[in-house]
Short mmCIF file of C-alpha atoms in Angstrom, two decimals:
data_model
loop_
_atom_site.label_atom_id
_atom_site.label_comp_id
_atom_site.label_asym_id
_atom_site.label_seq_id
_atom_site.Cartn_x
_atom_site.Cartn_y
_atom_site.Cartn_z
CA MET Y 641 -11.77 12.06 21.16
CA ALA Y 642 -9.94 10.02 18.56
CA HIS Y 643 -8.37 6.75 19.65
CA VAL Y 644 -4.87 5.59 18.75
CA THR Y 645 -4.67 2.06 17.33
CA GLN Y 646 -1.31 0.31 17.39
CA ALA Y 647 -0.68 -0.52 13.73
CA LEU Y 648 1.12 -3.87 13.86
CA PHE Y 649 1.29 -4.07 10.06
CA ARG Y 650 3.75 -1.15 9.97
CA ASP Y 651 6.43 -3.29 11.60
CA ASP Y 652 5.43 -6.66 10.13
CA ALA Y 653 3.22 -6.79 7.05
CA TYR Y 654 3.24 -10.61 7.19
CA LEU Y 655 1.21 -10.92 10.40
CA GLY Y 656 -1.92 -12.75 9.32
CA GLU Y 657 -3.35 -13.28 12.82
CA ALA Y 658 -3.14 -11.49 16.17
CA ALA Y 659 -5.06 -10.86 19.38
CA ALA Y 660 -6.55 -7.51 20.37
CA LYS Y 661 -9.04 -5.82 22.67
CA VAL Y 662 -12.10 -3.81 21.63
CA VAL Y 663 -11.63 -0.18 22.71
CA ALA Y 664 -14.90 1.21 21.36
CA VAL Y 665 -17.73 0.70 18.89
CA ASN Y 666 -18.81 3.95 17.22
CA ASP Y 667 -22.36 5.04 16.47
CA ARG Y 668 -22.16 3.51 12.97
CA GLY Y 669 -21.04 0.11 14.28
CA GLY Y 670 -17.37 0.59 13.43
CA ILE Y 671 -15.07 -1.41 15.70
CA ILE Y 672 -11.96 0.23 17.15
CA LEU Y 673 -9.26 -2.01 18.66
CA ASP Y 674 -6.19 -1.30 20.76
CA ARG Y 675 -4.02 -2.93 18.08
CA THR Y 676 -4.57 -4.32 14.61
CA ILE Y 677 -3.05 -6.12 11.63
CA PHE Y 678 -5.74 -4.66 9.32
CA TYR Y 679 -4.45 -1.91 7.01
CA ALA Y 680 -6.85 1.04 6.68
CA THR Y 681 -7.59 2.52 3.24
CA SER Y 682 -4.93 5.14 2.53
CA GLY Y 683 -2.42 6.21 -0.08
CA GLY Y 684 -4.24 4.45 -2.91
CA GLN Y 685 -4.17 1.05 -1.14
CA PRO Y 686 -7.57 -0.37 -0.12
CA GLY Y 687 -8.22 -1.44 3.46
CA ASP Y 688 -8.06 -5.06 4.55
CA THR Y 689 -10.92 -7.51 4.99
CA GLY Y 690 -11.10 -10.60 7.17
CA LEU Y 691 -12.56 -11.81 10.47
CA LEU Y 692 -12.72 -10.86 14.13
CA ARG Y 693 -13.19 -13.98 16.24
CA LEU Y 694 -15.00 -13.71 19.58
CA ASN Y 695 -14.17 -15.85 22.60
CA GLY Y 696 -17.47 -17.71 22.31
CA GLY Y 697 -16.50 -18.99 18.86
CA ASP Y 698 -18.58 -16.56 16.78
CA ALA Y 699 -16.87 -14.52 14.07
CA ILE Y 700 -17.55 -11.04 12.71
CA ALA Y 701 -16.83 -10.56 9.00
CA ILE Y 702 -14.96 -7.31 8.38
CA ALA Y 703 -15.93 -5.80 5.03
CA ALA Y 704 -13.60 -2.77 5.09
CA THR Y 705 -11.01 -1.01 7.20
CA ILE Y 706 -10.84 2.79 7.25
CA THR Y 707 -9.28 5.59 9.27
CA GLY Y 708 -11.32 7.63 11.73
CA GLU Y 709 -10.83 11.17 13.02
CA THR Y 710 -7.07 10.77 12.59
CA LYS Y 711 -4.79 8.43 10.61
CA ASP Y 712 -3.96 6.69 13.91
CA GLU Y 713 -7.57 5.72 14.58
CA ILE Y 714 -8.33 2.55 12.61
CA ILE Y 715 -11.95 1.47 12.23
CA HIS Y 716 -12.99 -2.08 11.31
CA VAL Y 717 -16.30 -2.00 9.44
CA PRO Y 718 -18.43 -5.14 9.87
CA ALA Y 719 -20.36 -6.61 6.95
CA LEU Y 720 -24.10 -6.00 7.03
CA GLY Y 721 -26.01 -8.04 9.58
CA GLN Y 722 -22.96 -8.93 11.68
CA ALA Y 723 -22.92 -8.95 15.47
CA VAL Y 724 -21.09 -6.13 17.21
CA PRO Y 725 -18.74 -6.77 20.14
CA LEU Y 726 -18.63 -4.79 23.37
CA ALA Y 727 -15.85 -2.51 24.57
CA GLY Y 728 -13.42 -4.62 26.56
CA ASP Y 729 -14.02 -7.82 24.59
CA GLU Y 730 -10.96 -9.83 23.60
CA VAL Y 731 -10.94 -10.76 19.91
CA GLY Y 732 -8.78 -12.73 17.51
CA LEU Y 733 -7.90 -11.06 14.22
CA ALA Y 734 -7.56 -12.98 10.96
CA LEU Y 735 -6.80 -11.26 7.66
CA ASP Y 736 -8.06 -12.36 4.27
CA TRP Y 737 -4.40 -13.17 3.65
CA PRO Y 738 -4.55 -14.12 -0.06
CA ARG Y 739 -6.12 -10.72 -0.82
CA ARG Y 740 -3.64 -8.83 1.38
CA HIS Y 741 -0.67 -10.58 -0.21
CA LEU Y 742 -1.90 -9.66 -3.69
CA LEU Y 743 -2.11 -6.03 -2.58
CA MET Y 744 1.39 -6.20 -1.04
CA ARG Y 745 2.82 -7.57 -4.29
CA MET Y 746 0.94 -5.02 -6.37
CA HIS Y 747 1.89 -2.07 -4.15
CA THR Y 748 5.54 -3.07 -4.42
CA ALA Y 749 5.13 -3.30 -8.21
CA CYS Y 750 3.84 0.28 -8.19
CA HIS Y 751 7.03 1.40 -6.44
CA LEU Y 752 9.06 -0.36 -9.14
CA LEU Y 753 7.11 1.48 -11.82
CA THR Y 754 8.10 4.81 -10.23
CA VAL Y 755 11.73 3.71 -10.58
CA VAL Y 756 11.31 2.89 -14.27
CA CYS Y 757 9.31 6.10 -14.82
CA PRO Y 758 10.91 8.72 -12.53
CA PHE Y 759 8.35 11.44 -13.10
CA PRO Y 760 5.94 13.38 -10.83
CA ILE Y 761 2.99 11.22 -9.76
CA THR Y 762 -0.44 12.82 -10.10
CA GLY Y 763 -2.58 9.87 -8.97
CA ALA Y 764 -2.42 6.20 -8.01
CA SER Y 765 -4.66 3.30 -7.08
CA VAL Y 766 -3.63 -0.17 -5.93
CA GLY Y 767 -5.91 -3.12 -6.75
CA GLU Y 768 -5.79 -6.89 -6.49
CA ASP Y 769 -5.69 -7.45 -10.26
CA ASP Y 770 -5.14 -4.04 -11.83
CA SER Y 771 -3.35 -0.97 -10.48
CA ARG Y 772 -2.65 2.40 -12.01
CA ILE Y 773 -0.22 5.27 -11.65
CA ASP Y 774 -0.63 8.61 -13.39
CA PHE Y 775 2.54 10.52 -14.28
CA ASP Y 776 3.34 13.91 -15.71
CA ILE Y 777 5.59 12.75 -18.54
CA PRO Y 778 7.03 15.17 -21.09
CA ASP Y 779 8.28 12.26 -23.20
CA ALA Y 780 5.42 10.23 -24.66
CA SER Y 781 7.63 7.61 -26.29
CA PHE Y 782 7.34 4.95 -23.56
CA THR Y 783 5.97 1.62 -24.76
CA LYS Y 784 4.27 -1.15 -22.79
CA GLU Y 785 6.94 -3.59 -23.92
CA GLU Y 786 9.86 -1.41 -22.87
CA VAL Y 787 8.44 -0.60 -19.43
CA THR Y 788 7.45 -4.23 -18.82
CA LYS Y 789 10.97 -5.40 -19.69
CA ARG Y 790 12.54 -2.95 -17.23
CA LEU Y 791 10.03 -3.84 -14.51
CA MET Y 792 10.77 -7.53 -14.87
CA GLU Y 793 14.52 -6.85 -14.67
CA LEU Y 794 13.93 -5.28 -11.24
CA VAL Y 795 11.71 -8.21 -10.19
CA ALA Y 796 14.24 -10.80 -11.38
CA ALA Y 797 17.07 -9.08 -9.49
CA ASP Y 798 15.22 -9.91 -6.25
CA HIS Y 799 16.21 -6.69 -4.49
CA PRO Y 800 15.42 -6.49 -0.74
CA VAL Y 801 12.51 -4.27 0.32
CA PHE Y 802 12.62 -2.72 3.79
CA THR Y 803 11.51 0.31 5.79
CA ARG Y 804 13.34 2.90 7.85
CA LEU Y 805 12.41 6.12 9.63
CA ILE Y 806 13.75 9.61 9.00
CA THR Y 807 13.00 12.92 10.69
CA ASP Y 808 10.94 15.80 9.30
CA GLU Y 809 14.22 17.70 8.92
CA GLU Y 810 15.82 14.91 6.89
CA LEU Y 811 12.82 14.86 4.56
CA ALA Y 812 12.93 18.64 4.18
CA ALA Y 813 16.61 18.35 3.26
CA ASN Y 814 15.82 15.67 0.63
CA PRO Y 815 12.63 16.85 -1.14
CA GLY Y 816 13.32 14.51 -4.06
CA LEU Y 817 12.23 11.58 -1.88
CA VAL Y 818 8.61 12.68 -2.38
CA LYS Y 819 7.44 11.54 -5.82
CA SER Y 820 3.82 12.65 -5.59
CA LYS Y 821 3.12 15.99 -7.22
CA ASN Y 822 0.10 16.87 -5.08
CA VAL Y 823 0.29 14.84 -1.85
CA ARG Y 824 2.85 15.39 0.89
CA PRO Y 825 3.57 12.92 3.71
CA PRO Y 826 2.28 13.97 7.16
CA ASN Y 827 4.58 16.53 8.74
CA GLY Y 828 5.13 17.27 12.39
CA THR Y 829 5.19 13.69 13.67
CA GLY Y 830 8.96 13.72 13.97
CA LYS Y 831 9.34 10.53 11.96
CA ILE Y 832 8.65 9.71 8.31
CA ARG Y 833 8.44 6.07 7.19
CA LEU Y 834 10.44 5.33 4.05
CA VAL Y 835 10.02 2.22 1.93
CA CYS Y 836 13.42 1.33 0.48
CA ILE Y 837 14.39 -1.04 -2.33
CA GLY Y 838 17.85 -2.49 -2.88
CA GLU Y 839 20.91 -2.80 -0.66
CA ASN Y 840 21.29 0.53 1.17
CA ALA Y 841 18.19 1.74 -0.75
CA VAL Y 842 20.24 1.97 -3.94
CA ILE Y 843 17.17 1.33 -6.16
CA ASP Y 844 14.55 3.49 -4.48
CA SER Y 845 13.49 5.25 -1.30
CA GLN Y 846 10.19 7.09 -0.82
CA PRO Y 847 7.71 7.93 1.96
CA CYS Y 848 4.91 5.36 2.15
CA GLY Y 849 2.67 3.92 4.86
CA GLY Y 850 1.45 0.91 2.88
CA THR Y 851 2.29 -2.79 3.01
CA HIS Y 852 4.89 -4.38 0.75
CA VAL Y 853 6.62 -7.72 0.16
CA ARG Y 854 10.13 -8.45 1.48
CA SER Y 855 11.85 -8.59 -1.89
CA THR Y 856 11.11 -7.66 -5.48
CA GLY Y 857 11.25 -11.30 -6.55
CA GLU Y 858 8.10 -11.95 -4.52
CA VAL Y 859 6.16 -9.57 -6.78
CA GLY Y 860 6.14 -12.24 -9.49
CA GLU Y 861 5.43 -11.70 -13.16
CA ILE Y 862 3.82 -8.35 -14.01
CA HIS Y 863 3.28 -6.33 -17.15
CA ILE Y 864 1.95 -3.00 -18.32
CA GLY Y 865 -1.53 -3.67 -19.65
CA LYS Y 866 -2.19 -0.23 -21.04
CA ILE Y 867 -0.74 3.28 -21.29
CA GLU Y 868 -3.52 5.87 -21.56
CA LYS Y 869 -3.20 9.53 -22.47
CA LYS Y 870 -4.97 11.63 -19.81
CA GLY Y 871 -3.66 15.05 -20.78
CA ARG Y 872 -1.03 16.79 -22.88
CA GLU Y 873 1.71 15.56 -20.56
CA ASN Y 874 -0.19 13.08 -18.38
CA ARG Y 875 -0.07 9.33 -18.90
CA ARG Y 876 -1.83 6.55 -16.96
CA PHE Y 877 0.08 3.27 -16.68
CA ARG Y 878 -1.91 0.16 -15.75
CA ILE Y 879 -0.04 -2.70 -14.05
CA ARG Y 880 -1.38 -6.26 -14.17
CA PHE Y 881 -0.17 -9.64 -12.96
CA GLY Y 882 1.02 -12.29 -15.38
CA SER Y 883 2.81 -12.12 -18.69
CA MET Y 884 1.93 -9.62 -21.38
CA PRO Y 885 -0.75 -11.05 -23.70
CA ALA Y 886 0.33 -11.83 -27.24
CA GLN Y 887 -0.45 -9.04 -29.64
#
């Protein structure tokens, strides 16, 4: 039977430490807790890494975080050669916060790119240094410079970023909220998590379970590193931190 892990990061992505209890250790050594601040790989965002601290002072390095039999079962994968705790053990959780914060900034930047390029998304991947989004774009005239300028206008405006919940029925009545061409948010749960940008979500609103910063200004300087042609009407945009290199 799949376990349900309380996902603390959904309500507060800035929790870098927390306490939890070991619920189970699966036959592959994966550690399942009653609650966690570790995001599990999903939606193009990689899972978190960090440490689980045992009461005796030892620490278990977590090399990856993944989902189990359901999206609600979160499995912490220890690095090779690490000790494994016992069910019932109390542990302290500590994220690799610098890495997580990079991913939060980058994931938010990806949302901004979907505002600048409001086209169906066919693929996406969030990384610490380089992220990509693939769009079906009938107009191939976008330039790196133009898109970067518009992205940085959204960053400089320092719009608030927040989440809210809507019902399955509300989503069905507003199909334009879903930007992905091939992936639909889970249905039947009764509540869909929206990530919103701008006062009253005036800039953007879309279903997403990932972690994001509190305002667009926190994203920092970003640029489009490359626009690649992947098909007749498909373009891959690569987002990178920092200013655009001189040509």
